[in-house]
Every structure is written in structure tokens, then in C-alpha cells.
GROMACS .gro file of C-alpha atoms in nm:
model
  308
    1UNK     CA    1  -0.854  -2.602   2.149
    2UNK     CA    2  -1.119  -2.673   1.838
    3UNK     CA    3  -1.382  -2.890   1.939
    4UNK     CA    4  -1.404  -3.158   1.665
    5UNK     CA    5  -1.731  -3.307   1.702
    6UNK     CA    6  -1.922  -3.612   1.474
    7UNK     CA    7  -2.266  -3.677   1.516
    8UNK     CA    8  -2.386  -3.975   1.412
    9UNK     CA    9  -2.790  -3.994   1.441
   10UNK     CA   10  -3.153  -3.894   1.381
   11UNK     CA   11  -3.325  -3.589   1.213
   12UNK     CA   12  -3.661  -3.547   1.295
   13UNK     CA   13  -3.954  -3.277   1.265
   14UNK     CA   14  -4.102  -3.209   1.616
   15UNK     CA   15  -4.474  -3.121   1.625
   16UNK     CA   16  -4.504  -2.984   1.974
   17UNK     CA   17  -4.858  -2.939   2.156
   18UNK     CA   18  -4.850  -2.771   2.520
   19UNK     CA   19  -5.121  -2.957   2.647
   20UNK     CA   20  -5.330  -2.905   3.034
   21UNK     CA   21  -5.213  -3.235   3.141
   22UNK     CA   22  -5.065  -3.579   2.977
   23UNK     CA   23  -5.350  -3.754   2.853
   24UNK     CA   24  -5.459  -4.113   2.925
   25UNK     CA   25  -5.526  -4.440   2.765
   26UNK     CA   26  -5.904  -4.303   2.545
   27UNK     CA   27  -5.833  -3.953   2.685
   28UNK     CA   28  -5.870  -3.657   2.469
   29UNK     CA   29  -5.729  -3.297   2.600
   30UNK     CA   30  -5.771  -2.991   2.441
   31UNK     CA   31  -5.430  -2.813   2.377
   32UNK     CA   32  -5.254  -2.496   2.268
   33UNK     CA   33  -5.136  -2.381   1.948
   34UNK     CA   34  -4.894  -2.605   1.746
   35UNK     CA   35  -4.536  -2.530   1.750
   36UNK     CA   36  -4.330  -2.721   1.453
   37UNK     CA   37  -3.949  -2.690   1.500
   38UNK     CA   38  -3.667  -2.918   1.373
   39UNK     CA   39  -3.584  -3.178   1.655
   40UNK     CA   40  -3.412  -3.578   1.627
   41UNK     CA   41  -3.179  -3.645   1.879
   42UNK     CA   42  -2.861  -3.679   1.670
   43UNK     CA   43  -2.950  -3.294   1.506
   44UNK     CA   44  -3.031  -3.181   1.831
   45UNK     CA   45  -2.720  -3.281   1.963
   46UNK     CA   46  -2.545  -3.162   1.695
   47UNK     CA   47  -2.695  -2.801   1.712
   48UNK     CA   48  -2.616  -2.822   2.089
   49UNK     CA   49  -2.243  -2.871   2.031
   50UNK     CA   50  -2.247  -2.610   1.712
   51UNK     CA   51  -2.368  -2.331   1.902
   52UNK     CA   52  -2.150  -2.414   2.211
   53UNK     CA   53  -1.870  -2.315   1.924
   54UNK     CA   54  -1.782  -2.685   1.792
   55UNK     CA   55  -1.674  -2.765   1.417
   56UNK     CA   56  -1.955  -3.031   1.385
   57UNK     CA   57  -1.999  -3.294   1.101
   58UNK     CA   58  -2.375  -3.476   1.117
   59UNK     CA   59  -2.415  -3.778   0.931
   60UNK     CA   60  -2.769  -3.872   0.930
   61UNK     CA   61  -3.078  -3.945   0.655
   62UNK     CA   62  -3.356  -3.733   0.571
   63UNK     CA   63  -3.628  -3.798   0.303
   64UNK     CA   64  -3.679  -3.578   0.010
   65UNK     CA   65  -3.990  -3.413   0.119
   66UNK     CA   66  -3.992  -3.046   0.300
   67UNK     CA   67  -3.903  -3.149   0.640
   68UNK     CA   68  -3.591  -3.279   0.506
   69UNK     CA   69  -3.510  -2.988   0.327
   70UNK     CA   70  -3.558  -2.755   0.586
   71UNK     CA   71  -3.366  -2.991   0.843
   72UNK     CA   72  -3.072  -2.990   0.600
   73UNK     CA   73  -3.127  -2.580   0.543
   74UNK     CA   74  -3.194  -2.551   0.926
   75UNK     CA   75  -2.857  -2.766   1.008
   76UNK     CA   76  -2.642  -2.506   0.760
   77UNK     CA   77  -2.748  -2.245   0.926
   78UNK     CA   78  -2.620  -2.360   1.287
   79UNK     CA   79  -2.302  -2.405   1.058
   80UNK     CA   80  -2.301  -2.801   1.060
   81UNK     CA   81  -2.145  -2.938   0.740
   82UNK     CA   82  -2.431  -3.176   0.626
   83UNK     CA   83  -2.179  -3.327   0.345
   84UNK     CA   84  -2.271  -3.650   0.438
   85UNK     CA   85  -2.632  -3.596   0.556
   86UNK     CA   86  -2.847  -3.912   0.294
   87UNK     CA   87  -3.122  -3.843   0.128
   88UNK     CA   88  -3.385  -4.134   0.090
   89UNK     CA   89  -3.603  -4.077  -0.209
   90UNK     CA   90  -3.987  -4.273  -0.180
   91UNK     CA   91  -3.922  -4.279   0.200
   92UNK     CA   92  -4.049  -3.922   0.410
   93UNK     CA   93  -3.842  -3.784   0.726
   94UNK     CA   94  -3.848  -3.860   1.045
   95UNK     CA   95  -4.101  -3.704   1.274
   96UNK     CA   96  -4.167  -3.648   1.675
   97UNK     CA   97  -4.514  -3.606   1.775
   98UNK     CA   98  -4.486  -3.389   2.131
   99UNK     CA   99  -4.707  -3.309   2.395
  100UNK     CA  100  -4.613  -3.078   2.689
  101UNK     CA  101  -4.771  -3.032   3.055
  102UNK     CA  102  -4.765  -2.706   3.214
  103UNK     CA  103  -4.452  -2.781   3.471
  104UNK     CA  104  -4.226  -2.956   3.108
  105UNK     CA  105  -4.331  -3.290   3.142
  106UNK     CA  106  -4.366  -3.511   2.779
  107UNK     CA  107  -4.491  -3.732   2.601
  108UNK     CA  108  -4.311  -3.849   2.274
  109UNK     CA  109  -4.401  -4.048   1.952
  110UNK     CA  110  -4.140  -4.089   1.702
  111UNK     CA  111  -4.217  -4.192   1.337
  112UNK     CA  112  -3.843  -4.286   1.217
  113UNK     CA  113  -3.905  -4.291   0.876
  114UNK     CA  114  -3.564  -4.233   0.665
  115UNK     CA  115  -3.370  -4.231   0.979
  116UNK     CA  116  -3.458  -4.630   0.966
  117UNK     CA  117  -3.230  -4.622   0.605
  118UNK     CA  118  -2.903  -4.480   0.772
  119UNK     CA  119  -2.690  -4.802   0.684
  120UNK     CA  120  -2.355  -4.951   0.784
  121UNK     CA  121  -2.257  -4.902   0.444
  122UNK     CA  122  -2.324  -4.511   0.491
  123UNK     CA  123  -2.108  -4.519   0.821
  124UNK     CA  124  -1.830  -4.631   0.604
  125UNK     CA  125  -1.866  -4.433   0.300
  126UNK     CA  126  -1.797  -4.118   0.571
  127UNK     CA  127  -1.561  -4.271   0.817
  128UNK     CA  128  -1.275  -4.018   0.698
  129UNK     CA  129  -1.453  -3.741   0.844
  130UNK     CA  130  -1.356  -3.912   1.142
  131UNK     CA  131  -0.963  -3.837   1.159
  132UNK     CA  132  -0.963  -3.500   1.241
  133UNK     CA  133  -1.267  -3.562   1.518
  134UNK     CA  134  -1.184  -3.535   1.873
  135UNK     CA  135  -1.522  -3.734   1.997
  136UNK     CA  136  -1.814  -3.904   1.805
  137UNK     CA  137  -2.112  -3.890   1.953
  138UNK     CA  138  -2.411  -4.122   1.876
  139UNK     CA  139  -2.786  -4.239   1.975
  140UNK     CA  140  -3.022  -4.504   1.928
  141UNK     CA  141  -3.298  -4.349   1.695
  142UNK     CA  142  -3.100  -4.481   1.393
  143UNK     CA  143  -3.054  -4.914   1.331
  144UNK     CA  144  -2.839  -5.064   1.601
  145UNK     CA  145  -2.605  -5.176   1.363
  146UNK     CA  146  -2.528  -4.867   1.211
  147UNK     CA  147  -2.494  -4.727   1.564
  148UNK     CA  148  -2.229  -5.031   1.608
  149UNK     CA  149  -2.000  -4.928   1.303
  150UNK     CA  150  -2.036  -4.573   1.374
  151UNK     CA  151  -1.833  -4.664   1.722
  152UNK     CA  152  -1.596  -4.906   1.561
  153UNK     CA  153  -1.493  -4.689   1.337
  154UNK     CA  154  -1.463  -4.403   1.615
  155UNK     CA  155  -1.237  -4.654   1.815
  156UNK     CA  156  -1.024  -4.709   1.514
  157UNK     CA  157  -0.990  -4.316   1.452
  158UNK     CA  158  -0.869  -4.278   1.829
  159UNK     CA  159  -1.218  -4.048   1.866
  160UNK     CA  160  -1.334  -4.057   2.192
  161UNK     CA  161  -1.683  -4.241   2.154
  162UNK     CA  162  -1.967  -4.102   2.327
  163UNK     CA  163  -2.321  -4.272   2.323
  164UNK     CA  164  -2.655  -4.125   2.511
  165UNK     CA  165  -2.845  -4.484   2.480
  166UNK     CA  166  -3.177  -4.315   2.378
  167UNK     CA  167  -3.414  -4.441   2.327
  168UNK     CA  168  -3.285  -4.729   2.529
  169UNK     CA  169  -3.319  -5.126   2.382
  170UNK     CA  170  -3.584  -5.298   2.612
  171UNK     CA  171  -3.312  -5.602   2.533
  172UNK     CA  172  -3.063  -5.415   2.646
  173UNK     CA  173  -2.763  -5.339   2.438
  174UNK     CA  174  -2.515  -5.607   2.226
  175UNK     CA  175  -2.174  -5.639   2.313
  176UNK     CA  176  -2.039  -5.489   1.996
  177UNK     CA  177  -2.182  -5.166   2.077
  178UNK     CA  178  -2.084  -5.193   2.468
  179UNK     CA  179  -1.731  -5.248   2.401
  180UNK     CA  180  -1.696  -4.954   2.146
  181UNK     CA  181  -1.821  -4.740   2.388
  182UNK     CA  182  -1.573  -4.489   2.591
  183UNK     CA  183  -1.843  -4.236   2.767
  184UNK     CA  184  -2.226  -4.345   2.790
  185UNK     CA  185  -2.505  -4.083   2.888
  186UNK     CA  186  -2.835  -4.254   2.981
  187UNK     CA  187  -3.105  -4.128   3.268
  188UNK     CA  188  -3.229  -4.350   3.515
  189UNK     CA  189  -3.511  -4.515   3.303
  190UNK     CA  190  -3.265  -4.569   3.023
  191UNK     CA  191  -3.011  -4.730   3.254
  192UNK     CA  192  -3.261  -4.957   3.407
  193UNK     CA  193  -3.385  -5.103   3.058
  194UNK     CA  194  -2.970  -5.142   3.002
  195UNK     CA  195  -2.882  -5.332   3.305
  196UNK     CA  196  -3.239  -5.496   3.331
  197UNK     CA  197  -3.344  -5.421   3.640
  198UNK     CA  198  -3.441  -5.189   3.911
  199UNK     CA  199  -3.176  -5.041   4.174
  200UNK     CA  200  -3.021  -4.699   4.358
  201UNK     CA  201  -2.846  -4.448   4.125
  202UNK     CA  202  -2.539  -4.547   4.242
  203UNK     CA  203  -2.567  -4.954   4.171
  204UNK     CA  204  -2.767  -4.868   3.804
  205UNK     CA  205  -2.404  -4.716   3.728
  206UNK     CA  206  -2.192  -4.963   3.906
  207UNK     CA  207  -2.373  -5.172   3.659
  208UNK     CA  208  -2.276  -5.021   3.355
  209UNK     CA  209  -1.945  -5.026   3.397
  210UNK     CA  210  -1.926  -5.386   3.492
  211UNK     CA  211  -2.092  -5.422   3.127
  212UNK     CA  212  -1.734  -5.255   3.004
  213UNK     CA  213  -1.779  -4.861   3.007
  214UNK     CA  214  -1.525  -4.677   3.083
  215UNK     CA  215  -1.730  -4.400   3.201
  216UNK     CA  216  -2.081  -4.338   3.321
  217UNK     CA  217  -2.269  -4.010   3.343
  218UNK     CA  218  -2.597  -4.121   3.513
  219UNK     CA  219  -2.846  -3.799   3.420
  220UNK     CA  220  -3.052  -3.720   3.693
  221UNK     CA  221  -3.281  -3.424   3.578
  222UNK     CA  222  -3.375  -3.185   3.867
  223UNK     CA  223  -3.108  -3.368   4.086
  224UNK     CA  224  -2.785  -3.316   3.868
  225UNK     CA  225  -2.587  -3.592   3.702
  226UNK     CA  226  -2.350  -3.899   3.863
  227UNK     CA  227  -2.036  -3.938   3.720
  228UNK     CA  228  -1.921  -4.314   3.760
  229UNK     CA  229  -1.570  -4.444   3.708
  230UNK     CA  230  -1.387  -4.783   3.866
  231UNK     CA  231  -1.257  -4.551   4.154
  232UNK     CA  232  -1.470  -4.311   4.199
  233UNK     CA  233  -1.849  -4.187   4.205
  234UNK     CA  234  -1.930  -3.794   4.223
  235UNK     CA  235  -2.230  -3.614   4.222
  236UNK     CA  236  -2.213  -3.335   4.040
  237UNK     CA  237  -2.515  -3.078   4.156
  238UNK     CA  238  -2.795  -2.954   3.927
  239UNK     CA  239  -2.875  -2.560   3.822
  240UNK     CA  240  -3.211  -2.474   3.957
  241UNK     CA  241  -3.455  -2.316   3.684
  242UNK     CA  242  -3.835  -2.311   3.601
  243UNK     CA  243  -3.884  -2.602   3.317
  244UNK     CA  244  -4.103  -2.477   3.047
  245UNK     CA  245  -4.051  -2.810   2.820
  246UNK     CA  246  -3.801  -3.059   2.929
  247UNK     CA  247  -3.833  -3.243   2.530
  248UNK     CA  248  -3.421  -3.175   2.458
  249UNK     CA  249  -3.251  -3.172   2.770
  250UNK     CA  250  -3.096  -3.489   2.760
  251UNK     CA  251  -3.013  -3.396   2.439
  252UNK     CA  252  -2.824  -3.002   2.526
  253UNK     CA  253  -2.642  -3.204   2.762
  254UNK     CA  254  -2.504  -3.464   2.531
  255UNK     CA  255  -2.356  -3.193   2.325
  256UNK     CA  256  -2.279  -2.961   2.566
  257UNK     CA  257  -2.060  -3.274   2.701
  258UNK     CA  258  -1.869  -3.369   2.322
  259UNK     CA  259  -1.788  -2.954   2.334
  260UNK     CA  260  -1.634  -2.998   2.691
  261UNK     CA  261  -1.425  -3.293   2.658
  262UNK     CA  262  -1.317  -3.211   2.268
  263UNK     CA  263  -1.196  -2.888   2.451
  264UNK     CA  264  -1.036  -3.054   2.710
  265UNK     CA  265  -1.218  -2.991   3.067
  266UNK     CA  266  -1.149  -3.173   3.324
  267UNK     CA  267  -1.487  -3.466   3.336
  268UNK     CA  268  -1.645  -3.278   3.664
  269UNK     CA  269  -1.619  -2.967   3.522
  270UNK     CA  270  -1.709  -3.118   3.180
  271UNK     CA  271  -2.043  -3.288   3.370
  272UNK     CA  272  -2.120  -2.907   3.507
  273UNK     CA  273  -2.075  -2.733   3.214
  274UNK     CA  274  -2.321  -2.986   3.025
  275UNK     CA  275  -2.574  -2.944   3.400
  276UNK     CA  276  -2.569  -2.588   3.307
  277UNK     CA  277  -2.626  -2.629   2.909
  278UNK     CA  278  -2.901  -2.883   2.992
  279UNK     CA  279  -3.070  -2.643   3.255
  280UNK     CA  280  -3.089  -2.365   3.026
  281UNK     CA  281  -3.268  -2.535   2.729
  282UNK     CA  282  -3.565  -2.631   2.943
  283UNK     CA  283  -3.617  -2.289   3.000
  284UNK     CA  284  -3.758  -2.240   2.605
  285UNK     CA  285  -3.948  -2.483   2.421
  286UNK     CA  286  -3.900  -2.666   2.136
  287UNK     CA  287  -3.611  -2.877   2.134
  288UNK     CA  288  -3.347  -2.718   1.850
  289UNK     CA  289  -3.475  -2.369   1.961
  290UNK     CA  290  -3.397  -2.429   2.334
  291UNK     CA  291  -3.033  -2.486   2.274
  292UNK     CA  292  -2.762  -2.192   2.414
  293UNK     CA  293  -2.526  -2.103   2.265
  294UNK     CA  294  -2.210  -2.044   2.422
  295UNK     CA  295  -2.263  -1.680   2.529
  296UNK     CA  296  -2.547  -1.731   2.684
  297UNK     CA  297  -2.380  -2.061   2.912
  298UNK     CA  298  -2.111  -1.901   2.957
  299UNK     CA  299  -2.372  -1.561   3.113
  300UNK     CA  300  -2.540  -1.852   3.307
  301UNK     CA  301  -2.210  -2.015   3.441
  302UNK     CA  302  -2.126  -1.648   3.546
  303UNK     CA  303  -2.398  -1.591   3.737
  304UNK     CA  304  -2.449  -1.860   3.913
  305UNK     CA  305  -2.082  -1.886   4.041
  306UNK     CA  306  -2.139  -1.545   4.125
  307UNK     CA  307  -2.462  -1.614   4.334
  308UNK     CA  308  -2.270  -1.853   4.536
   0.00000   0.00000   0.00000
């Protein structure tokens, strides 16, 4: 089965600086060399399901400068149709300013810039795209509202609607998002500024679904992922690696996850394929760069059941 994928979401240029150690409030640190490389959670995504062998659609905004030419150029080449990609004159693109500690710890900065101009109005303009799409898959580094009739529209296509609530809303999110939503993909510190408060794993996605989710996948870094229905709660283990940069790994699992359910895994084995696509891209840095593609998962998949 063709994975049909829509992205709906940001394009940004990551500047990336491996640095000794985060710094501090007045700190300065003395880092390594600069590494520039495309990045925005909505492109990353959609690279992440591209390579994984999706037919991906990304509808984002870019300004006209270089870094929105060469996300557009960069995007083509992954084989992403960019047809509806907007391009904001007088406005620049977005960038990510990045630093990164020796064991993949970071530090983020975004400047949204002409991802702040991806309108309703665009969301409709590009809603048939959605007919043939098997899941639409969105983020929060784009306006709320745009976010909201991205999903509506998904709903009304019969796409399954995916959302990793990143960066989360310290207000949490508005009911006309919440009720559009069939799969949402935050980590713990995302699903703690959803539901407001502090609690276990288990209770942070208890709580999301009582907000009206159908599913929950609870990302837990070195520790795996929680899958969270009305029945059920599994655990679904992690792949152990060495983390070089850890910048895009909630982002390789996102789209590692659209690629599995558009293709029709079961959700566990969904969840594990998207562990496995999120373990391997913090073994690289960058965040675009780090994503597999689908013969090298499917390698790491291979080994690892054959290691036990």
C-alpha cells in the first residue's frame, strides 16, 4: 500500500553549534564549527516520511530569500511535491538557532519568520490535495488557527489526522484543534504544558484522552514510547544507540509514524517502527540529514530482531 502523506507545517534553516556544555543565563561557551542544514519541524517530518518511501505533499511558507530557495530545492530533491509550498515576499524564512552538548542534548531558538504567514486561507486554497491522502500530519510552529483548518479539513477528507503538539501552547490547546485530532504525538514536557500539570507517564496520557484523543503516543526518548487508548496502555521499548544530536528525533518519529499507519501496520508495530526511525536519526546530526531512509530502518529493524 502507497503511503499518502500531507504535511502541514514549518520550514526552517537550522544553524547548528556542537557546543562543550549548554550554556547559562550570561554564559558564553566556545563551540565547534557551524553546521547549516535545512530543518522546521513540518519539512523535517516530511523528509522523514519521503525517504521512508511515502508520496508526500508539504504545504508550508518560505520567504523569498536563499534559505527559502534552497528549502524548496532541498524538499524536491527528497521528492516532496512543494506545489503548494507559499512564498512570502518582504518577509525572510524561518530559522532554528541550535546548540548541541557532547551526549545530544539542545538548546533551540526559533525565529518563525514566514512560517508566521501560513494562513487559513492557504489551508483552503490546497485542501484537494487532501483526497487522495491517507493521514495529515501537522505541528505547532505555524498559527494555531491554520493548524485548526488544516485538521478540519483532514476530518472532512476521511485523512487520518495526526498532530505532534510541538512546540506545545503554555495555554494548552483549544477545543477546535482537540477534537480534530485522531493520533497526537507529544513527549512528556509537551504533554504536561497540554494537560497543565505535573503527573506519571501513564496519568499525563490518561489525560489526553479525556481531552477527546482518540489515541496517544506519549514519546519517551531513551525509554521508548506509551501508546494510550480507552482500553489499553502499552509500552512499547526503545532501540539503544549512542545520541550524537537528539535536535529531530521527535520529528523522524512523527514521520516514520504517518509512513506506518498510511501503510497499514498494526499501531504497536507502527509505534516500533517509528522507535527505530527515531533511534537512528540521533545517531547523525543535523536534523534533515539524520533522517533514514527506508533501507537503512529496515537494516536496523533486521538487526536488532536478529540480536534478540
Amino acid at each position: 500500500m502507497t503511503a499518502r502523506v500531507v504535511v502541514v507545517g514549518s520550514s526552517n534553516t537550522d544553524m547548528v553549534v556542537p557546543v562543550p556544555h549548554i550554556p547559562g543565563v550570561g554564559e558564553t561557551v566556545l563551540g565547534g564549527d557551524l553546521i547549516i542544514a535545512p530543518g522546521g519541524k513540518g519539512a523535517n517530518q516530511a523528509v522523514a516520511a519521503a525517504r521512508l518511501g511515502a508520496e508526500v505533499v508539504f504545504i508550508g511558507a518560505v520567504g523569498s530569500d536563499d534559505f527559502g530557495q534552497k528549502a524548496i530545492k532541498g524538499l524536491n530533491a527528497d521528492g516532496i511535491d512543494t506545489s503548494y509550498v507559499k512564498i512570502v515576499d518582504g518577509t525572510p524564512s524561518g530559522v532554528a538557532l541550535i546548540m548541541v552538548d557532547p551526549s545530544g542534548n539542545n538548546s533551540i531558538a526559533v525565529s518563525p519568520g514566514a512560517n508566521s504567514r501560513l494562513f487559513p486561507e492557504d489551508i483552503e486554497l490546497s485542501s484537494k490535495v487532501l483526497q487522495n491522502a491517507r493521514i495529515l500530519l501537522t505541528q505547532l510552529e505555524v498559527p494555531l488557527d491554520t493548524v485548526a483548518t488544516a485538521l478540519e479539513f483532514g476530518k472532512k477528507m476521511d485523512c487520518v489526522t495526526m498532530l505532534n503538539p510541538a512546540p506545545a501552547p503554555a495555554t494548552g490547546l483549544p477545543s477546535d484543534i482537540i477534537s480534530h485530532v485522531d493520533v497526537i504525538t507529544p513527549n512528556e514536557v509537551e504533554a504536561r504544558a497540554l494537560v497543565g500539570r505535573d503527573m506519571p507517564s501513564e496519568d499525563l496520557a490518561k489525560a489526553l484522552l479525556d481531552l477527546g484523543v482518540k489515541i496517544v503516543i506519549l514519546t519517551l526518548g531513551e525509554r521508548g514510547a506509551l501508546v494510550a487508548q480507552q482500553d489499553k496502555l502499552v509500552a512499547v521499548e526503545p532501540f539503544a544507540v549512542s545520541p550524537v544530536d537528539t535536535t529531530a528525533a521527535g520529528d523522524a518519529f512523527s514521520g516514520a509514524l504517518a509512513v506506518a499507519i498510511a501503510e497499514g501496520l498494526e499501531l504497536i508495530d507502527a509505534v516500533r517502527f517509528a522507535n527505530a526511525a527515531a533511534a537512528l536519526s540521533v545517531t547523525k546530526m543535523g536534523a534533515q540529514p539524520s533522517m533514514p531512509t527506508r533501507a537503512e530502518l529496515e537494516t536496523f529493524l533486521s538487526r536488532h530482531q536478529i540480536s534478540g
